[in-house]
């Protein structure tokens, strides 16, 4: 049994109950078989911090009642997944409006609108385009096969897990993390490979927020960039 702020790693495969279609998975081979493989995604066990609300409600609620190495099949109704379908989210827009945005609409494609929202193109005819702003899985009951494969207890391990989630495993090994329980501080040194990465400061701020909120509530977080002559060398 788990509680808020527990760090667990899960493996899962999610299907639509009515069709058996796989819509999400942490297993790379399953993703390829289901034709949902995303080459930009890292497959494997997923970090979950209970109470963080990054998962659909029904899945996160169920995880509190798991144990390490336990595997279950969970059925999640729409109201605890992606909601019921809402007909008021069906919009008709002029074809010309989309073309002015550089969009050539194709039925069943998903597009991102100018306000950042996603829409499924339901039909294109007579100069009009029918857009569905409901989540593609709205109204669907989902079935998750889930297993808890790892639990983190050590504070430093949790900090490293947050670093890996935010900056990817490619960079995580380059971070240096020092915990001083006497001074109640954690000092993190950023690898120089990240110094020029876009949105670095936003990610640094978010990392500090996550450490304070989920791991070391009464600690001071120091995140450092260190510069020497070698930092600016081309080698």
PDB file of N, CA, C and O in Angstrom, residues 115-194:
ATOM      1  N   UNK A 115      -4.716  28.394 -30.471  1.00  0.00           N
ATOM      2  CA  UNK A 115      -4.752  28.601 -29.022  1.00  0.00           C
ATOM      3  C   UNK A 115      -4.039  27.484 -28.261  1.00  0.00           C
ATOM      4  O   UNK A 115      -4.042  27.461 -27.031  1.00  0.00           O
ATOM      5  N   UNK A 116      -3.435  26.529 -29.002  1.00  0.00           N
ATOM      6  CA  UNK A 116      -2.692  25.447 -28.373  1.00  0.00           C
ATOM      7  C   UNK A 116      -3.484  24.183 -28.141  1.00  0.00           C
ATOM      8  O   UNK A 116      -2.917  23.133 -27.807  1.00  0.00           O
ATOM      9  N   UNK A 117      -4.802  24.231 -28.315  1.00  0.00           N
ATOM     10  CA  UNK A 117      -5.631  23.048 -28.093  1.00  0.00           C
ATOM     11  C   UNK A 117      -5.527  22.087 -29.277  1.00  0.00           C
ATOM     12  O   UNK A 117      -5.159  22.473 -30.390  1.00  0.00           O
ATOM     13  N   UNK A 118      -5.846  20.805 -29.017  1.00  0.00           N
ATOM     14  CA  UNK A 118      -5.799  19.772 -30.052  1.00  0.00           C
ATOM     15  C   UNK A 118      -7.205  19.472 -30.546  1.00  0.00           C
ATOM     16  O   UNK A 118      -8.175  19.526 -29.776  1.00  0.00           O
ATOM     17  N   UNK A 119      -7.309  19.139 -31.811  1.00  0.00           N
ATOM     18  CA  UNK A 119      -8.611  18.805 -32.390  1.00  0.00           C
ATOM     19  C   UNK A 119      -8.444  17.687 -33.410  1.00  0.00           C
ATOM     20  O   UNK A 119      -7.437  17.622 -34.113  1.00  0.00           O
ATOM     21  N   UNK A 120      -9.441  16.811 -33.467  1.00  0.00           N
ATOM     22  CA  UNK A 120      -9.484  15.762 -34.476  1.00  0.00           C
ATOM     23  C   UNK A 120     -10.349  16.254 -35.628  1.00  0.00           C
ATOM     24  O   UNK A 120     -11.452  16.768 -35.410  1.00  0.00           O
ATOM     25  N   UNK A 121      -9.856  16.140 -36.852  1.00  0.00           N
ATOM     26  CA  UNK A 121     -10.624  16.540 -38.030  1.00  0.00           C
ATOM     27  C   UNK A 121     -11.599  15.415 -38.370  1.00  0.00           C
ATOM     28  O   UNK A 121     -11.193  14.314 -38.734  1.00  0.00           O
ATOM     29  N   UNK A 122     -12.881  15.696 -38.221  1.00  0.00           N
ATOM     30  CA  UNK A 122     -13.900  14.671 -38.477  1.00  0.00           C
ATOM     31  C   UNK A 122     -14.329  14.623 -39.938  1.00  0.00           C
ATOM     32  O   UNK A 122     -14.590  13.545 -40.474  1.00  0.00           O
ATOM     33  N   UNK A 123     -14.412  15.775 -40.583  1.00  0.00           N
ATOM     34  CA  UNK A 123     -14.799  15.773 -42.001  1.00  0.00           C
ATOM     35  C   UNK A 123     -14.387  17.090 -42.649  1.00  0.00           C
ATOM     36  O   UNK A 123     -14.211  18.104 -41.982  1.00  0.00           O
ATOM     37  N   UNK A 124     -14.221  17.019 -43.967  1.00  0.00           N
ATOM     38  CA  UNK A 124     -13.899  18.202 -44.770  1.00  0.00           C
ATOM     39  C   UNK A 124     -14.797  18.163 -45.997  1.00  0.00           C
ATOM     40  O   UNK A 124     -14.698  17.258 -46.823  1.00  0.00           O
ATOM     41  N   UNK A 125     -15.704  19.144 -46.122  1.00  0.00           N
ATOM     42  CA  UNK A 125     -16.606  19.154 -47.284  1.00  0.00           C
ATOM     43  C   UNK A 125     -17.260  20.523 -47.412  1.00  0.00           C
ATOM     44  O   UNK A 125     -17.485  21.214 -46.418  1.00  0.00           O
ATOM     45  N   UNK A 126     -17.544  20.889 -48.658  1.00  0.00           N
ATOM     46  CA  UNK A 126     -18.272  22.127 -48.923  1.00  0.00           C
ATOM     47  C   UNK A 126     -17.628  23.363 -48.336  1.00  0.00           C
ATOM     48  O   UNK A 126     -18.327  24.300 -47.943  1.00  0.00           O
ATOM     49  N   UNK A 127     -16.296  23.366 -48.266  1.00  0.00           N
ATOM     50  CA  UNK A 127     -15.617  24.540 -47.728  1.00  0.00           C
ATOM     51  C   UNK A 127     -15.678  24.636 -46.221  1.00  0.00           C
ATOM     52  O   UNK A 127     -15.292  25.669 -45.646  1.00  0.00           O
ATOM     53  N   UNK A 128     -16.152  23.577 -45.568  1.00  0.00           N
ATOM     54  CA  UNK A 128     -16.244  23.588 -44.107  1.00  0.00           C
ATOM     55  C   UNK A 128     -15.494  22.393 -43.527  1.00  0.00           C
ATOM     56  O   UNK A 128     -15.422  21.323 -44.142  1.00  0.00           O
ATOM     57  N   UNK A 129     -14.961  22.579 -42.341  1.00  0.00           N
ATOM     58  CA  UNK A 129     -14.222  21.525 -41.650  1.00  0.00           C
ATOM     59  C   UNK A 129     -14.853  21.306 -40.277  1.00  0.00           C
ATOM     60  O   UNK A 129     -15.061  22.261 -39.531  1.00  0.00           O
ATOM     61  N   UNK A 130     -15.181  20.059 -39.985  1.00  0.00           N
ATOM     62  CA  UNK A 130     -15.739  19.719 -38.677  1.00  0.00           C
ATOM     63  C   UNK A 130     -14.596  19.276 -37.769  1.00  0.00           C
ATOM     64  O   UNK A 130     -13.906  18.302 -38.058  1.00  0.00           O
ATOM     65  N   UNK A 131     -14.407  20.015 -36.672  1.00  0.00           N
ATOM     66  CA  UNK A 131     -13.355  19.727 -35.708  1.00  0.00           C
ATOM     67  C   UNK A 131     -13.957  19.199 -34.412  1.00  0.00           C
ATOM     68  O   UNK A 131     -14.971  19.724 -33.930  1.00  0.00           O
ATOM     69  N   UNK A 132     -13.326  18.187 -33.860  1.00  0.00           N
ATOM     70  CA  UNK A 132     -13.759  17.600 -32.589  1.00  0.00           C
ATOM     71  C   UNK A 132     -12.696  17.907 -31.547  1.00  0.00           C
ATOM     72  O   UNK A 132     -11.587  17.383 -31.594  1.00  0.00           O
ATOM     73  N   UNK A 133     -13.044  18.790 -30.592  1.00  0.00           N
ATOM     74  CA  UNK A 133     -12.098  19.197 -29.565  1.00  0.00           C
ATOM     75  C   UNK A 133     -12.143  18.299 -28.325  1.00  0.00           C
ATOM     76  O   UNK A 133     -11.437  18.560 -27.353  1.00  0.00           O
ATOM     77  N   UNK A 134     -12.956  17.271 -28.349  1.00  0.00           N
ATOM     78  CA  UNK A 134     -12.913  16.289 -27.279  1.00  0.00           C
ATOM     79  C   UNK A 134     -11.580  15.543 -27.328  1.00  0.00           C
ATOM     80  O   UNK A 134     -10.986  15.371 -28.401  1.00  0.00           O
ATOM     81  N   UNK A 135     -11.112  15.076 -26.185  1.00  0.00           N
ATOM     82  CA  UNK A 135      -9.932  14.203 -26.195  1.00  0.00           C
ATOM     83  C   UNK A 135     -10.265  12.967 -27.026  1.00  0.00           C
ATOM     84  O   UNK A 135     -11.397  12.467 -26.977  1.00  0.00           O
ATOM     85  N   UNK A 136      -9.316  12.462 -27.826  1.00  0.00           N
ATOM     86  CA  UNK A 136      -9.611  11.287 -28.663  1.00  0.00           C
ATOM     87  C   UNK A 136     -10.132  10.080 -27.874  1.00  0.00           C
ATOM     88  O   UNK A 136     -10.825   9.228 -28.441  1.00  0.00           O
ATOM     89  N   UNK A 137      -9.833  10.006 -26.582  1.00  0.00           N
ATOM     90  CA  UNK A 137     -10.308   8.881 -25.764  1.00  0.00           C
ATOM     91  C   UNK A 137     -11.492   9.264 -24.874  1.00  0.00           C
ATOM     92  O   UNK A 137     -11.879   8.486 -23.992  1.00  0.00           O
ATOM     93  N   UNK A 138     -12.068  10.436 -25.095  1.00  0.00           N
ATOM     94  CA  UNK A 138     -13.255  10.823 -24.327  1.00  0.00           C
ATOM     95  C   UNK A 138     -14.384   9.828 -24.576  1.00  0.00           C
ATOM     96  O   UNK A 138     -14.593   9.375 -25.700  1.00  0.00           O
ATOM     97  N   UNK A 139     -15.098   9.475 -23.527  1.00  0.00           N
ATOM     98  CA  UNK A 139     -16.218   8.544 -23.638  1.00  0.00           C
ATOM     99  C   UNK A 139     -15.817   7.081 -23.654  1.00  0.00           C
ATOM    100  O   UNK A 139     -16.673   6.197 -23.730  1.00  0.00           O
ATOM    101  N   UNK A 140     -14.538   6.795 -23.572  1.00  0.00           N
ATOM    102  CA  UNK A 140     -14.038   5.420 -23.643  1.00  0.00           C
ATOM    103  C   UNK A 140     -13.694   4.878 -22.258  1.00  0.00           C
ATOM    104  O   UNK A 140     -13.100   5.569 -21.438  1.00  0.00           O
ATOM    105  N   UNK A 141     -14.077   3.626 -22.038  1.00  0.00           N
ATOM    106  CA  UNK A 141     -13.618   2.904 -20.856  1.00  0.00           C
ATOM    107  C   UNK A 141     -12.289   2.257 -21.198  1.00  0.00           C
ATOM    108  O   UNK A 141     -12.149   1.612 -22.238  1.00  0.00           O
ATOM    109  N   UNK A 142     -11.288   2.461 -20.339  1.00  0.00           N
ATOM    110  CA  UNK A 142      -9.948   1.947 -20.591  1.00  0.00           C
ATOM    111  C   UNK A 142      -9.621   0.805 -19.639  1.00  0.00           C
ATOM    112  O   UNK A 142     -10.083   0.781 -18.497  1.00  0.00           O
ATOM    113  N   UNK A 143      -8.827  -0.123 -20.135  1.00  0.00           N
ATOM    114  CA  UNK A 143      -8.366  -1.247 -19.320  1.00  0.00           C
ATOM    115  C   UNK A 143      -6.845  -1.197 -19.276  1.00  0.00           C
ATOM    116  O   UNK A 143      -6.179  -1.267 -20.312  1.00  0.00           O
ATOM    117  N   UNK A 144      -6.319  -1.043 -18.076  1.00  0.00           N
ATOM    118  CA  UNK A 144      -4.867  -0.976 -17.865  1.00  0.00           C
ATOM    119  C   UNK A 144      -4.371  -2.261 -17.225  1.00  0.00           C
ATOM    120  O   UNK A 144      -4.927  -2.719 -16.230  1.00  0.00           O
ATOM    121  N   UNK A 145      -3.332  -2.826 -17.807  1.00  0.00           N
ATOM    122  CA  UNK A 145      -2.572  -3.878 -17.142  1.00  0.00           C
ATOM    123  C   UNK A 145      -1.337  -3.202 -16.556  1.00  0.00           C
ATOM    124  O   UNK A 145      -0.515  -2.662 -17.297  1.00  0.00           O
ATOM    125  N   UNK A 146      -1.217  -3.197 -15.233  1.00  0.00           N
ATOM    126  CA  UNK A 146      -0.216  -2.388 -14.544  1.00  0.00           C
ATOM    127  C   UNK A 146       0.587  -3.231 -13.563  1.00  0.00           C
ATOM    128  O   UNK A 146       0.041  -4.094 -12.879  1.00  0.00           O
ATOM    129  N   UNK A 147       1.883  -2.947 -13.487  1.00  0.00           N
ATOM    130  CA  UNK A 147       2.743  -3.589 -12.488  1.00  0.00           C
ATOM    131  C   UNK A 147       3.662  -2.541 -11.870  1.00  0.00           C
ATOM    132  O   UNK A 147       4.247  -1.722 -12.580  1.00  0.00           O
ATOM    133  N   UNK A 148       3.765  -2.564 -10.541  1.00  0.00           N
ATOM    134  CA  UNK A 148       4.724  -1.711  -9.834  1.00  0.00           C
ATOM    135  C   UNK A 148       6.049  -2.463  -9.771  1.00  0.00           C
ATOM    136  O   UNK A 148       6.135  -3.531  -9.167  1.00  0.00           O
ATOM    137  N   UNK A 149       7.079  -1.939 -10.414  1.00  0.00           N
ATOM    138  CA  UNK A 149       8.335  -2.672 -10.551  1.00  0.00           C
ATOM    139  C   UNK A 149       9.456  -2.136  -9.666  1.00  0.00           C
ATOM    140  O   UNK A 149      10.482  -2.792  -9.474  1.00  0.00           O
ATOM    141  N   UNK A 150       9.264  -0.921  -9.097  1.00  0.00           N
ATOM    142  CA  UNK A 150      10.341  -0.347  -8.296  1.00  0.00           C
ATOM    143  C   UNK A 150       9.766   0.725  -7.372  1.00  0.00           C
ATOM    144  O   UNK A 150       8.820   1.425  -7.737  1.00  0.00           O
ATOM    145  N   UNK A 151      10.346   0.833  -6.189  1.00  0.00           N
ATOM    146  CA  UNK A 151       9.974   1.881  -5.229  1.00  0.00           C
ATOM    147  C   UNK A 151      11.257   2.553  -4.753  1.00  0.00           C
ATOM    148  O   UNK A 151      12.241   1.875  -4.435  1.00  0.00           O
ATOM    149  N   UNK A 152      11.258   3.882  -4.711  1.00  0.00           N
ATOM    150  CA  UNK A 152      12.422   4.617  -4.216  1.00  0.00           C
ATOM    151  C   UNK A 152      12.171   5.081  -2.783  1.00  0.00           C
ATOM    152  O   UNK A 152      11.119   5.659  -2.486  1.00  0.00           O
ATOM    153  N   UNK A 153      13.143   4.845  -1.912  1.00  0.00           N
ATOM    154  CA  UNK A 153      13.041   5.274  -0.519  1.00  0.00           C
ATOM    155  C   UNK A 153      14.093   6.319  -0.156  1.00  0.00           C
ATOM    156  O   UNK A 153      13.881   7.147   0.722  1.00  0.00           O
ATOM    157  N   UNK A 154      15.244   6.270  -0.809  1.00  0.00           N
ATOM    158  CA  UNK A 154      16.355   7.143  -0.504  1.00  0.00           C
ATOM    159  C   UNK A 154      16.167   8.523  -1.131  1.00  0.00           C
ATOM    160  O   UNK A 154      15.814   8.646  -2.304  1.00  0.00           O
ATOM    161  N   UNK A 155      16.412   9.585  -0.352  1.00  0.00           N
ATOM    162  CA  UNK A 155      16.190  10.953  -0.832  1.00  0.00           C
ATOM    163  C   UNK A 155      17.045  11.282  -2.049  1.00  0.00           C
ATOM    164  O   UNK A 155      16.566  11.899  -3.007  1.00  0.00           O
ATOM    165  N   UNK A 156      18.303  10.880  -2.032  1.00  0.00           N
ATOM    166  CA  UNK A 156      19.183  11.185  -3.168  1.00  0.00           C
ATOM    167  C   UNK A 156      18.701  10.466  -4.424  1.00  0.00           C
ATOM    168  O   UNK A 156      18.735  11.042  -5.523  1.00  0.00           O
ATOM    169  N   UNK A 157      18.241   9.228  -4.270  1.00  0.00           N
ATOM    170  CA  UNK A 157      17.706   8.497  -5.424  1.00  0.00           C
ATOM    171  C   UNK A 157      16.487   9.213  -5.997  1.00  0.00           C
ATOM    172  O   UNK A 157      16.290   9.260  -7.220  1.00  0.00           O
ATOM    173  N   UNK A 158      15.666   9.780  -5.117  1.00  0.00           N
ATOM    174  CA  UNK A 158      14.482  10.502  -5.581  1.00  0.00           C
ATOM    175  C   UNK A 158      14.869  11.767  -6.340  1.00  0.00           C
ATOM    176  O   UNK A 158      14.280  12.092  -7.377  1.00  0.00           O
ATOM    177  N   UNK A 159      15.874  12.480  -5.825  1.00  0.00           N
ATOM    178  CA  UNK A 159      16.345  13.684  -6.519  1.00  0.00           C
ATOM    179  C   UNK A 159      16.877  13.311  -7.903  1.00  0.00           C
ATOM    180  O   UNK A 159      16.572  13.977  -8.901  1.00  0.00           O
ATOM    181  N   UNK A 160      17.653  12.230  -7.980  1.00  0.00           N
ATOM    182  CA  UNK A 160      18.182  11.796  -9.270  1.00  0.00           C
ATOM    183  C   UNK A 160      17.062  11.392 -10.223  1.00  0.00           C
ATOM    184  O   UNK A 160      17.141  11.631 -11.431  1.00  0.00           O
ATOM    185  N   UNK A 161      16.013  10.778  -9.676  1.00  0.00           N
ATOM    186  CA  UNK A 161      14.873  10.386 -10.511  1.00  0.00           C
ATOM    187  C   UNK A 161      14.186  11.623 -11.097  1.00  0.00           C
ATOM    188  O   UNK A 161      13.769  11.632 -12.266  1.00  0.00           O
ATOM    189  N   UNK A 162      14.061  12.676 -10.295  1.00  0.00           N
ATOM    190  CA  UNK A 162      13.465  13.922 -10.788  1.00  0.00           C
ATOM    191  C   UNK A 162      14.334  14.560 -11.863  1.00  0.00           C
ATOM    192  O   UNK A 162      13.832  15.085 -12.863  1.00  0.00           O
ATOM    193  N   UNK A 163      15.647  14.505 -11.668  1.00  0.00           N
ATOM    194  CA  UNK A 163      16.573  15.044 -12.668  1.00  0.00           C
ATOM    195  C   UNK A 163      16.439  14.282 -13.976  1.00  0.00           C
ATOM    196  O   UNK A 163      16.362  14.878 -15.060  1.00  0.00           O
ATOM    197  N   UNK A 164      16.397  12.957 -13.894  1.00  0.00           N
ATOM    198  CA  UNK A 164      16.299  12.146 -15.108  1.00  0.00           C
ATOM    199  C   UNK A 164      14.987  12.398 -15.829  1.00  0.00           C
ATOM    200  O   UNK A 164      14.944  12.476 -17.058  1.00  0.00           O
ATOM    201  N   UNK A 165      13.904  12.545 -15.073  1.00  0.00           N
ATOM    202  CA  UNK A 165      12.612  12.790 -15.708  1.00  0.00           C
ATOM    203  C   UNK A 165      12.596  14.145 -16.420  1.00  0.00           C
ATOM    204  O   UNK A 165      12.051  14.273 -17.517  1.00  0.00           O
ATOM    205  N   UNK A 166      13.217  15.137 -15.831  1.00  0.00           N
ATOM    206  CA  UNK A 166      13.155  16.480 -16.406  1.00  0.00           C
ATOM    207  C   UNK A 166      14.197  16.698 -17.504  1.00  0.00           C
ATOM    208  O   UNK A 166      13.944  17.401 -18.482  1.00  0.00           O
ATOM    209  N   UNK A 167      15.383  16.096 -17.356  1.00  0.00           N
ATOM    210  CA  UNK A 167      16.463  16.365 -18.311  1.00  0.00           C
ATOM    211  C   UNK A 167      16.836  15.157 -19.164  1.00  0.00           C
ATOM    212  O   UNK A 167      17.725  15.276 -20.000  1.00  0.00           O
ATOM    213  N   UNK A 168      16.206  14.019 -18.935  1.00  0.00           N
ATOM    214  CA  UNK A 168      16.428  12.776 -19.666  1.00  0.00           C
ATOM    215  C   UNK A 168      17.674  12.051 -19.175  1.00  0.00           C
ATOM    216  O   UNK A 168      18.604  12.668 -18.638  1.00  0.00           O
ATOM    217  N   UNK A 169      17.690  10.748 -19.404  1.00  0.00           N
ATOM    218  CA  UNK A 169      18.818   9.921 -18.963  1.00  0.00           C
ATOM    219  C   UNK A 169      20.111  10.303 -19.679  1.00  0.00           C
ATOM    220  O   UNK A 169      21.200  10.054 -19.174  1.00  0.00           O
ATOM    221  N   UNK A 170      19.990  10.920 -20.849  1.00  0.00           N
ATOM    222  CA  UNK A 170      21.167  11.350 -21.615  1.00  0.00           C
ATOM    223  C   UNK A 170      22.038  12.292 -20.801  1.00  0.00           C
ATOM    224  O   UNK A 170      23.274  12.255 -20.878  1.00  0.00           O
ATOM    225  N   UNK A 171      21.414  13.169 -20.018  1.00  0.00           N
ATOM    226  CA  UNK A 171      22.148  14.171 -19.252  1.00  0.00           C
ATOM    227  C   UNK A 171      22.239  13.871 -17.760  1.00  0.00           C
ATOM    228  O   UNK A 171      23.100  14.423 -17.069  1.00  0.00           O
ATOM    229  N   UNK A 172      21.347  13.019 -17.245  1.00  0.00           N
ATOM    230  CA  UNK A 172      21.239  12.835 -15.793  1.00  0.00           C
ATOM    231  C   UNK A 172      22.545  12.400 -15.150  1.00  0.00           C
ATOM    232  O   UNK A 172      22.894  12.860 -14.053  1.00  0.00           O
ATOM    233  N   UNK A 173      23.293  11.527 -15.826  1.00  0.00           N
ATOM    234  CA  UNK A 173      24.534  11.022 -15.229  1.00  0.00           C
ATOM    235  C   UNK A 173      25.583  12.119 -15.057  1.00  0.00           C
ATOM    236  O   UNK A 173      26.531  11.963 -14.271  1.00  0.00           O
ATOM    237  N   UNK A 174      25.429  13.234 -15.749  1.00  0.00           N
ATOM    238  CA  UNK A 174      26.385  14.325 -15.643  1.00  0.00           C
ATOM    239  C   UNK A 174      26.124  15.261 -14.471  1.00  0.00           C
ATOM    240  O   UNK A 174      26.949  16.121 -14.153  1.00  0.00           O
ATOM    241  N   UNK A 175      24.972  15.119 -13.815  1.00  0.00           N
ATOM    242  CA  UNK A 175      24.661  15.946 -12.653  1.00  0.00           C
ATOM    243  C   UNK A 175      25.392  15.422 -11.422  1.00  0.00           C
ATOM    244  O   UNK A 175      25.534  14.209 -11.241  1.00  0.00           O
ATOM    245  N   UNK A 176      25.833  16.350 -10.579  1.00  0.00           N
ATOM    246  CA  UNK A 176      26.407  15.968  -9.290  1.00  0.00           C
ATOM    247  C   UNK A 176      25.469  16.439  -8.183  1.00  0.00           C
ATOM    248  O   UNK A 176      25.093  17.615  -8.150  1.00  0.00           O
ATOM    249  N   UNK A 177      25.070  15.517  -7.309  1.00  0.00           N
ATOM    250  CA  UNK A 177      24.121  15.827  -6.242  1.00  0.00           C
ATOM    251  C   UNK A 177      24.779  15.575  -4.886  1.00  0.00           C
ATOM    252  O   UNK A 177      25.267  14.476  -4.626  1.00  0.00           O
ATOM    253  N   UNK A 178      24.781  16.596  -4.034  1.00  0.00           N
ATOM    254  CA  UNK A 178      25.340  16.474  -2.688  1.00  0.00           C
ATOM    255  C   UNK A 178      24.282  16.869  -1.670  1.00  0.00           C
ATOM    256  O   UNK A 178      23.772  17.991  -1.701  1.00  0.00           O
ATOM    257  N   UNK A 179      23.965  15.945  -0.745  1.00  0.00           N
ATOM    258  CA  UNK A 179      23.015  16.223   0.322  1.00  0.00           C
ATOM    259  C   UNK A 179      23.770  16.457   1.624  1.00  0.00           C
ATOM    260  O   UNK A 179      24.645  15.668   1.981  1.00  0.00           O
ATOM    261  N   UNK A 180      23.438  17.530   2.306  1.00  0.00           N
ATOM    262  CA  UNK A 180      24.018  17.821   3.617  1.00  0.00           C
ATOM    263  C   UNK A 180      22.872  17.865   4.624  1.00  0.00           C
ATOM    264  O   UNK A 180      22.163  18.878   4.726  1.00  0.00           O
ATOM    265  N   UNK A 181      22.680  16.759   5.352  1.00  0.00           N
ATOM    266  CA  UNK A 181      21.556  16.690   6.284  1.00  0.00           C
ATOM    267  C   UNK A 181      21.748  17.632   7.469  1.00  0.00           C
ATOM    268  O   UNK A 181      20.765  18.106   8.044  1.00  0.00           O
ATOM    269  N   UNK A 182      23.028  17.899   7.836  1.00  0.00           N
ATOM    270  CA  UNK A 182      23.277  18.819   8.938  1.00  0.00           C
ATOM    271  C   UNK A 182      22.827  20.225   8.611  1.00  0.00           C
ATOM    272  O   UNK A 182      22.159  20.886   9.420  1.00  0.00           O
ATOM    273  N   UNK A 183      23.165  20.693   7.409  1.00  0.00           N
ATOM    274  CA  UNK A 183      22.782  22.040   6.973  1.00  0.00           C
ATOM    275  C   UNK A 183      21.413  22.063   6.294  1.00  0.00           C
ATOM    276  O   UNK A 183      20.922  23.135   5.936  1.00  0.00           O
ATOM    277  N   UNK A 184      20.850  20.871   6.144  1.00  0.00           N
ATOM    278  CA  UNK A 184      19.574  20.741   5.444  1.00  0.00           C
ATOM    279  C   UNK A 184      19.620  21.446   4.091  1.00  0.00           C
ATOM    280  O   UNK A 184      18.835  22.360   3.791  1.00  0.00           O
ATOM    281  N   UNK A 185      20.562  20.990   3.293  1.00  0.00           N
ATOM    282  CA  UNK A 185      20.703  21.575   1.962  1.00  0.00           C
ATOM    283  C   UNK A 185      21.019  20.474   0.958  1.00  0.00           C
ATOM    284  O   UNK A 185      21.562  19.425   1.311  1.00  0.00           O
ATOM    285  N   UNK A 186      20.644  20.729  -0.274  1.00  0.00           N
ATOM    286  CA  UNK A 186      21.018  19.852  -1.380  1.00  0.00           C
ATOM    287  C   UNK A 186      21.624  20.723  -2.462  1.00  0.00           C
ATOM    288  O   UNK A 186      21.043  21.740  -2.856  1.00  0.00           O
ATOM    289  N   UNK A 187      22.825  20.354  -2.875  1.00  0.00           N
ATOM    290  CA  UNK A 187      23.542  21.124  -3.895  1.00  0.00           C
ATOM    291  C   UNK A 187      23.640  20.290  -5.166  1.00  0.00           C
ATOM    292  O   UNK A 187      24.121  19.164  -5.137  1.00  0.00           O
ATOM    293  N   UNK A 188      23.188  20.875  -6.259  1.00  0.00           N
ATOM    294  CA  UNK A 188      23.174  20.171  -7.546  1.00  0.00           C
ATOM    295  C   UNK A 188      23.997  20.963  -8.543  1.00  0.00           C
ATOM    296  O   UNK A 188      23.763  22.154  -8.753  1.00  0.00           O
ATOM    297  N   UNK A 189      24.978  20.303  -9.141  1.00  0.00           N
ATOM    298  CA  UNK A 189      25.791  20.943 -10.169  1.00  0.00           C
ATOM    299  C   UNK A 189      25.355  20.443 -11.540  1.00  0.00           C
ATOM    300  O   UNK A 189      25.278  19.236 -11.781  1.00  0.00           O
ATOM    301  N   UNK A 190      25.054  21.378 -12.428  1.00  0.00           N
ATOM    302  CA  UNK A 190      24.550  21.061 -13.762  1.00  0.00           C
ATOM    303  C   UNK A 190      25.714  20.769 -14.702  1.00  0.00           C
ATOM    304  O   UNK A 190      26.704  21.512 -14.705  1.00  0.00           O
ATOM    305  N   UNK A 191      25.629  19.735 -15.528  1.00  0.00           N
ATOM    306  CA  UNK A 191      26.697  19.481 -16.513  1.00  0.00           C
ATOM    307  C   UNK A 191      26.731  20.579 -17.560  1.00  0.00           C
ATOM    308  O   UNK A 191      25.690  21.113 -17.954  1.00  0.00           O
ATOM    309  N   UNK A 192      27.940  20.913 -18.030  1.00  0.00           N
ATOM    310  CA  UNK A 192      28.082  22.040 -18.963  1.00  0.00           C
ATOM    311  C   UNK A 192      27.375  21.791 -20.292  1.00  0.00           C
ATOM    312  O   UNK A 192      27.043  22.740 -21.003  1.00  0.00           O
ATOM    313  N   UNK A 193      27.097  20.520 -20.609  1.00  0.00           N
ATOM    314  CA  UNK A 193      26.389  20.218 -21.860  1.00  0.00           C
ATOM    315  C   UNK A 193      25.002  20.851 -21.912  1.00  0.00           C
ATOM    316  O   UNK A 193      24.413  20.990 -22.980  1.00  0.00           O
ATOM    317  N   UNK A 194      24.477  21.224 -20.739  1.00  0.00           N
ATOM    318  CA  UNK A 194      23.127  21.784 -20.679  1.00  0.00           C
ATOM    319  C   UNK A 194      23.093  23.307 -20.637  1.00  0.00           C
ATOM    320  O   UNK A 194      22.027  23.897 -20.712  1.00  0.00           O
TER     321      UNK A 194
END
